[in-house]
Short mmCIF file of C-alpha atoms and ligand atoms in Angstrom, two decimals:
data_model
loop_
_atom_site.label_atom_id
_atom_site.label_comp_id
_atom_site.label_asym_id
_atom_site.label_seq_id
_atom_site.Cartn_x
_atom_site.Cartn_y
_atom_site.Cartn_z
CA UNK A 1 44.23 54.89 90.20
CA UNK A 2 43.10 52.30 92.14
CA UNK A 3 43.57 48.72 89.07
CA UNK A 4 40.74 46.64 88.98
CA UNK A 5 41.07 43.35 88.65
CA UNK A 6 39.04 39.39 87.93
CA UNK A 7 40.79 36.42 88.98
CA UNK A 8 39.35 33.71 87.54
CA UNK A 9 40.15 30.77 89.00
CA UNK A 10 39.80 32.18 92.32
CA UNK A 11 39.16 28.71 94.82
CA UNK A 12 42.54 27.48 94.04
CA UNK A 13 45.53 26.96 96.11
CA UNK A 14 46.81 30.12 93.60
CA UNK A 15 43.55 31.58 93.00
CA UNK A 16 43.67 32.17 97.16
CA UNK A 17 47.02 33.40 97.01
CA UNK A 18 45.80 36.17 95.16
CA UNK A 19 42.22 36.69 96.30
CA UNK A 20 44.41 37.86 99.55
CA UNK A 21 46.73 39.62 97.79
CA UNK A 22 44.77 41.73 96.23
CA UNK A 23 42.65 42.52 98.77
CA UNK A 24 45.05 44.02 101.10
CA UNK A 25 46.64 45.98 98.37
CA UNK A 26 44.92 49.31 98.91
CA UNK A 27 45.55 50.01 94.85
CA UNK A 28 44.10 47.59 93.72
CA UNK A 29 40.18 46.37 93.55
CA UNK A 30 38.48 43.28 93.33
CA UNK A 31 35.88 43.90 90.84
CA UNK A 32 34.73 39.85 89.44
CA UNK A 33 35.97 36.99 90.99
CA UNK A 34 35.10 33.14 87.76
CA UNK A 35 35.04 29.86 89.42
CA UNK A 36 32.77 27.65 87.10
CA UNK A 37 31.57 25.12 90.50
CA UNK A 38 30.77 27.60 92.75
CA UNK A 39 27.56 28.06 94.21
CA UNK A 40 28.44 31.47 95.76
CA UNK A 41 27.33 34.64 94.48
CA UNK A 42 29.97 37.05 95.85
CA UNK A 43 32.24 37.24 98.27
CA UNK A 44 32.85 40.33 100.98
CA UNK A 45 30.72 42.11 98.29
CA UNK A 46 32.57 41.35 95.20
CA UNK A 47 30.32 39.62 92.32
CA UNK A 48 31.40 35.64 91.78
CA UNK A 49 30.44 33.88 88.58
CA UNK A 50 29.85 30.75 87.29
CA UNK A 51 30.44 31.80 83.44
CA UNK A 52 32.92 33.39 81.89
CA UNK A 53 30.85 35.26 79.50
CA UNK A 54 28.91 36.98 82.44
CA UNK A 55 32.14 38.51 82.90
CA UNK A 56 31.97 40.46 80.02
CA UNK A 57 29.88 43.21 81.36
CA UNK A 58 31.63 44.03 83.56
CA UNK A 59 34.53 47.53 83.95
CA UNK A 60 38.36 46.13 85.11
CA UNK A 61 41.51 46.83 84.18
CA UNK A 62 43.41 43.53 84.60
CA UNK A 63 42.85 39.16 84.32
CA UNK A 64 44.63 37.41 87.01
CA UNK A 65 44.66 33.74 85.30
CA UNK A 66 45.30 30.48 87.99
CA UNK A 67 43.15 28.09 86.26
CA UNK A 68 43.40 24.59 84.78
CA UNK A 69 45.66 23.79 81.49
CA UNK A 70 42.71 22.79 80.17
CA UNK A 71 40.67 26.12 80.10
CA UNK A 72 43.76 29.05 80.39
CA UNK A 73 43.88 29.65 77.12
CA UNK A 74 40.12 30.31 76.52
CA UNK A 75 40.58 32.41 79.12
CA UNK A 76 43.62 34.61 77.29
CA UNK A 77 41.91 35.16 74.37
CA UNK A 78 38.38 36.04 75.93
CA UNK A 79 39.80 38.59 78.39
CA UNK A 80 42.25 39.78 75.09
CA UNK A 81 38.64 40.01 73.25
CA UNK A 82 37.03 41.79 76.55
CA UNK A 83 39.65 44.56 76.69
CA UNK A 84 41.42 43.28 80.30
CA UNK A 85 45.49 42.44 80.56
CA UNK A 86 45.60 39.02 81.24
CA UNK A 87 48.11 38.19 83.79
CA UNK A 88 47.94 34.60 83.60
CA UNK A 89 50.05 32.15 86.11
CA UNK A 90 48.21 28.95 84.97
CA UNK A 91 50.41 26.41 83.15
CA UNK A 92 50.82 24.99 79.77
CA UNK A 93 50.41 26.88 77.47
CA UNK A 94 51.55 25.07 73.97
CA UNK A 95 53.95 27.77 71.46
CA UNK A 96 51.66 28.15 68.78
CA UNK A 97 49.20 29.52 71.41
CA UNK A 98 51.72 31.87 72.49
CA UNK A 99 52.69 33.56 69.22
CA UNK A 100 48.97 33.83 68.99
CA UNK A 101 47.71 35.22 72.27
CA UNK A 102 50.47 37.65 71.87
CA UNK A 103 49.53 39.35 68.23
CA UNK A 104 46.10 38.76 69.80
CA UNK A 105 47.21 41.19 72.44
CA UNK A 106 49.65 43.63 70.08
CA UNK A 107 46.65 43.32 67.98
CA UNK A 108 44.14 45.15 70.57
CA UNK A 109 46.77 47.32 71.56
CA UNK A 110 46.96 45.28 75.45
CA UNK A 111 49.27 44.77 77.47
CA UNK A 112 49.29 40.96 79.12
CA UNK A 113 51.70 38.51 81.03
CA UNK A 114 52.02 34.24 81.23
CA UNK A 115 54.53 33.34 83.29
CA UNK A 116 55.38 30.21 84.10
CA UNK A 117 56.90 31.38 87.35
CA UNK A 118 55.89 34.52 89.25
CA UNK A 119 58.64 33.84 92.49
CA UNK A 120 62.12 36.12 91.31
CA UNK A 121 64.15 33.65 92.71
CA UNK A 122 62.89 31.08 90.47
CA UNK A 123 63.11 34.12 87.00
CA UNK A 124 67.53 34.25 88.67
CA UNK A 125 67.58 30.19 88.24
CA UNK A 126 66.20 30.46 84.79
CA UNK A 127 68.79 33.39 83.22
CA UNK A 128 71.85 31.56 85.79
CA UNK A 129 70.97 28.19 83.50
CA UNK A 130 70.96 29.70 80.75
CA UNK A 131 74.46 31.13 81.43
CA UNK A 132 75.41 28.63 82.50
CA UNK A 133 74.67 25.55 79.85
CA UNK A 134 76.75 28.49 77.10
CA UNK A 135 79.95 26.17 78.51
CA UNK A 136 78.84 23.17 80.74
CA UNK A 137 76.00 21.31 77.24
CA UNK A 138 75.07 18.36 79.63
CA UNK A 139 72.52 19.32 81.37
CA UNK A 140 69.83 17.43 83.52
CA UNK A 141 66.17 18.92 85.14
CA UNK A 142 65.13 17.53 87.90
CA UNK A 143 61.61 19.56 89.25
CA UNK A 144 59.32 18.73 91.96
CA UNK A 145 55.44 20.07 92.79
CA UNK A 146 52.62 18.57 94.96
CA UNK A 147 50.78 15.78 93.89
CA UNK A 148 47.56 18.01 93.00
CA UNK A 149 49.27 19.57 89.89
CA UNK A 150 48.18 18.70 86.27
CA UNK A 151 50.66 19.19 83.87
CA UNK A 152 54.02 17.95 84.03
CA UNK A 153 57.12 18.39 83.46
CA UNK A 154 55.98 22.08 84.29
CA UNK A 155 55.87 25.40 83.01
CA UNK A 156 59.45 26.53 84.53
CA UNK A 157 61.69 23.57 83.78
CA UNK A 158 59.52 24.29 79.93
CA UNK A 159 60.75 27.29 80.33
CA UNK A 160 64.44 27.55 81.20
CA UNK A 161 64.90 24.65 78.81
CA UNK A 162 64.34 26.46 75.85
CA UNK A 163 65.98 29.33 77.39
CA UNK A 164 68.60 26.53 77.72
CA UNK A 165 68.68 25.63 73.99
CA UNK A 166 68.24 29.37 72.61
CA UNK A 167 72.91 29.80 73.91
CA UNK A 168 73.35 25.15 74.13
CA UNK A 169 74.81 23.39 71.17
CA UNK A 170 72.55 20.76 70.85
CA UNK A 171 73.49 17.70 71.58
CA UNK A 172 71.62 14.43 72.88
CA UNK A 173 72.91 13.27 76.10
CA UNK A 174 73.75 9.70 76.95
CA UNK A 175 75.04 6.72 74.52
CA UNK A 176 73.04 6.50 72.36
CA UNK A 177 72.01 3.05 72.32
CA UNK A 178 71.25 3.31 75.84
CA UNK A 179 68.09 1.55 76.77
CA UNK A 180 65.37 2.54 78.94
CA UNK A 181 64.18 -0.87 80.98
CA UNK A 182 61.75 0.96 82.90
CA UNK A 183 59.76 3.04 79.34
CA UNK A 184 60.38 6.68 81.35
CA UNK A 185 63.55 6.22 83.23
CA UNK A 186 65.56 8.85 81.16
CA UNK A 187 62.69 11.73 81.41
CA UNK A 188 60.93 13.88 78.45
CA UNK A 189 63.78 15.30 75.52
CA UNK A 190 63.77 19.08 75.62
CA UNK A 191 66.91 19.37 72.37
CA UNK A 192 68.57 16.62 73.88
CA UNK A 193 68.06 17.97 77.82
CA UNK A 194 66.26 15.62 79.84
CA UNK A 195 63.18 16.56 81.95
CA UNK A 196 62.47 14.64 84.70
CA UNK A 197 59.39 15.33 87.17
CA UNK A 198 59.15 14.67 90.77
CA UNK A 199 54.86 14.97 92.03
CA UNK A 200 54.90 14.17 96.17
CA UNK A 201 53.05 15.52 98.81
CA UNK A 202 53.82 18.24 100.87
CA UNK A 203 56.20 19.75 97.97
CA UNK A 204 55.42 22.93 96.61
CA UNK A 205 57.46 24.27 93.87
CA UNK A 206 61.23 23.18 93.02
CA UNK A 207 63.67 22.61 90.85
CA UNK A 208 66.87 21.52 90.14
CA UNK A 209 69.03 22.38 87.40
CA UNK A 210 71.58 19.80 86.75
CA UNK A 211 75.78 20.63 84.29
CA UNK A 212 78.37 17.77 83.95
CA UNK A 213 80.95 18.04 82.51
CA UNK A 214 85.19 16.72 82.73
CA UNK A 215 85.63 16.50 86.20
CA UNK A 216 82.74 18.88 87.83
CA UNK A 217 80.13 19.46 88.59
CA UNK A 218 77.41 22.54 89.00
CA UNK A 219 73.56 21.96 90.37
CA UNK A 220 71.48 24.98 90.82
CA UNK A 221 68.57 24.72 92.90
CA UNK A 222 65.48 26.95 93.90
CA UNK A 223 62.75 26.54 96.15
CA UNK A 224 59.71 27.79 96.51
CA UNK A 225 58.48 26.91 100.34
CA UNK A 226 54.77 28.45 100.22
CA UNK A 227 52.46 30.10 97.78
CA UNK A 228 53.62 33.95 99.08
CA UNK A 229 56.34 33.51 97.00
CA UNK A 230 54.20 33.80 94.10
CA UNK A 231 52.40 37.05 94.77
CA UNK A 232 55.70 39.79 94.47
CA UNK A 233 55.47 38.87 90.82
CA UNK A 234 51.80 38.70 90.45
CA UNK A 235 51.65 42.03 92.41
CA UNK A 236 54.26 43.37 89.65
CA UNK A 237 52.54 42.10 86.90
CA UNK A 238 49.37 43.58 87.69
CA UNK A 239 50.75 47.02 87.70
CA UNK A 240 52.99 46.54 85.16
CA UNK A 241 51.06 45.29 82.54
CA UNK A 242 48.05 48.33 82.78
CA UNK A 243 51.73 50.17 81.03
CA UNK A 244 52.03 48.03 78.95
CA UNK A 245 50.70 47.08 74.80
CA UNK A 246 51.66 43.76 73.89
CA UNK A 247 51.65 40.72 76.36
CA UNK A 248 55.13 38.88 76.94
CA UNK A 249 55.56 35.99 78.32
CA UNK A 250 58.21 35.21 81.20
CA UNK A 251 57.66 37.41 84.65
CA UNK A 252 61.69 38.30 83.31
CA UNK A 253 60.79 40.90 80.64
CA UNK A 254 58.24 43.38 82.33
CA UNK A 255 61.01 43.27 85.97
P1 NAP B 1 44.15 24.87 91.83
O1 NAP B 1 44.13 24.64 93.21
O2 NAP B 1 44.26 23.24 91.34
O3 NAP B 1 42.83 26.14 91.12
C1 NAP B 1 42.20 25.95 89.60
C2 NAP B 1 41.09 26.21 90.61
O4 NAP B 1 40.79 26.88 88.93
C3 NAP B 1 40.43 25.76 90.62
O5 NAP B 1 39.64 26.14 92.02
C4 NAP B 1 39.77 25.27 89.73
O6 NAP B 1 38.15 24.60 90.11
C5 NAP B 1 39.15 26.34 89.29
N1 NAP B 1 38.77 26.05 87.78
C6 NAP B 1 39.17 24.81 87.22
N2 NAP B 1 38.49 25.21 86.01
C7 NAP B 1 37.85 26.74 85.73
C8 NAP B 1 37.51 27.22 84.82
N3 NAP B 1 37.58 26.66 83.85
N4 NAP B 1 36.79 28.73 85.39
C9 NAP B 1 37.89 28.94 85.84
N5 NAP B 1 38.08 28.80 87.40
C10 NAP B 1 38.26 26.93 87.24
O7 NAP B 1 45.29 24.17 91.51
P2 NAP B 1 46.79 26.19 91.88
O8 NAP B 1 47.79 24.80 92.65
O9 NAP B 1 46.12 26.53 91.57
O10 NAP B 1 47.61 26.12 90.35
C11 NAP B 1 46.79 26.72 89.64
C12 NAP B 1 47.89 27.37 88.34
O11 NAP B 1 48.47 27.96 88.33
C13 NAP B 1 48.23 25.23 87.84
O12 NAP B 1 48.29 25.95 85.82
C14 NAP B 1 49.76 25.79 87.72
O13 NAP B 1 50.49 25.15 87.50
C15 NAP B 1 50.07 27.33 87.98
N6 NAP B 1 50.88 27.61 89.13
C16 NAP B 1 51.01 29.22 88.26
C17 NAP B 1 52.38 29.07 89.43
C18 NAP B 1 53.14 30.67 88.49
O14 NAP B 1 54.72 31.55 89.58
N7 NAP B 1 53.14 31.40 87.94
C19 NAP B 1 52.91 29.35 90.54
C20 NAP B 1 52.27 27.80 90.75
C21 NAP B 1 51.42 27.31 90.76
P3 NAP B 1 38.15 22.86 90.36
O15 NAP B 1 39.04 22.96 91.42
O16 NAP B 1 36.84 23.26 91.35
O17 NAP B 1 38.69 22.27 89.69
#
């Protein structure tokens, strides 16, 4: 049986990669596309919509979302309310929004996924970092992305910090009376762990987690060199969420 898929944000960098992946998979059927700024009404026989409300009439199983942090919450809510299992890669959700959407999915009996990173290597990096944080509580994150990224720090960096904080002894790092000579020099503060965001043309998505201890250091690094790195995870998620009855946060919960 084929799984019917909608893609929101199909003209974006991730949306284009998702479009290609879905049309090339014989087990998936693309049934609708959403882009509020387009003039097209169809693409290779697939209807294109400007307003998400018009997608409610479609018969579809899964809503893939690679849009912008501003609209992703409303889109995910809309998907759940209309019986589409969301597979959301858009970043920028607050933990309250994730809790709320998880509860809504359970109420509707629909599976779903919000994943700050669909690359398998990035999932492993988060798991290794969580293991290490137990023994190395002094840690900083450097995330590096292309310069068109709208949110900072990245969803992956926040999720990595959240996971580490569950096992790490909470502490602030650096001197208590350290002084920033330029505001922001020490990065964002998550439970004492510092997160630094680099934005440069040419980059895709990269992250380093650097641990320091007496006389030793440990550096973990993951690189997504191009957007195909995320598509194995998106494909897997589409096929898994239709079997589930509650939304989860993080691809590791579907592996
Ligand atoms: P992008 O190239 O800017 O694509 C976003 C697309 O969404 C644009 O085409 C944009 O149109 C469109 N859009 C804006 N508002 C919309 C709405 N209301 N409904 C539908 N589409 C709308 O960005 P990207 O690099 O593809 O990234 C998209 C999101 O995925 C970001 O949040 C990014 O952080 C995240 N991301 C996640 C992963 C992961 O593995 N989870 C990996 C990479 C990126 P306009 O350009 O005309 O505004």
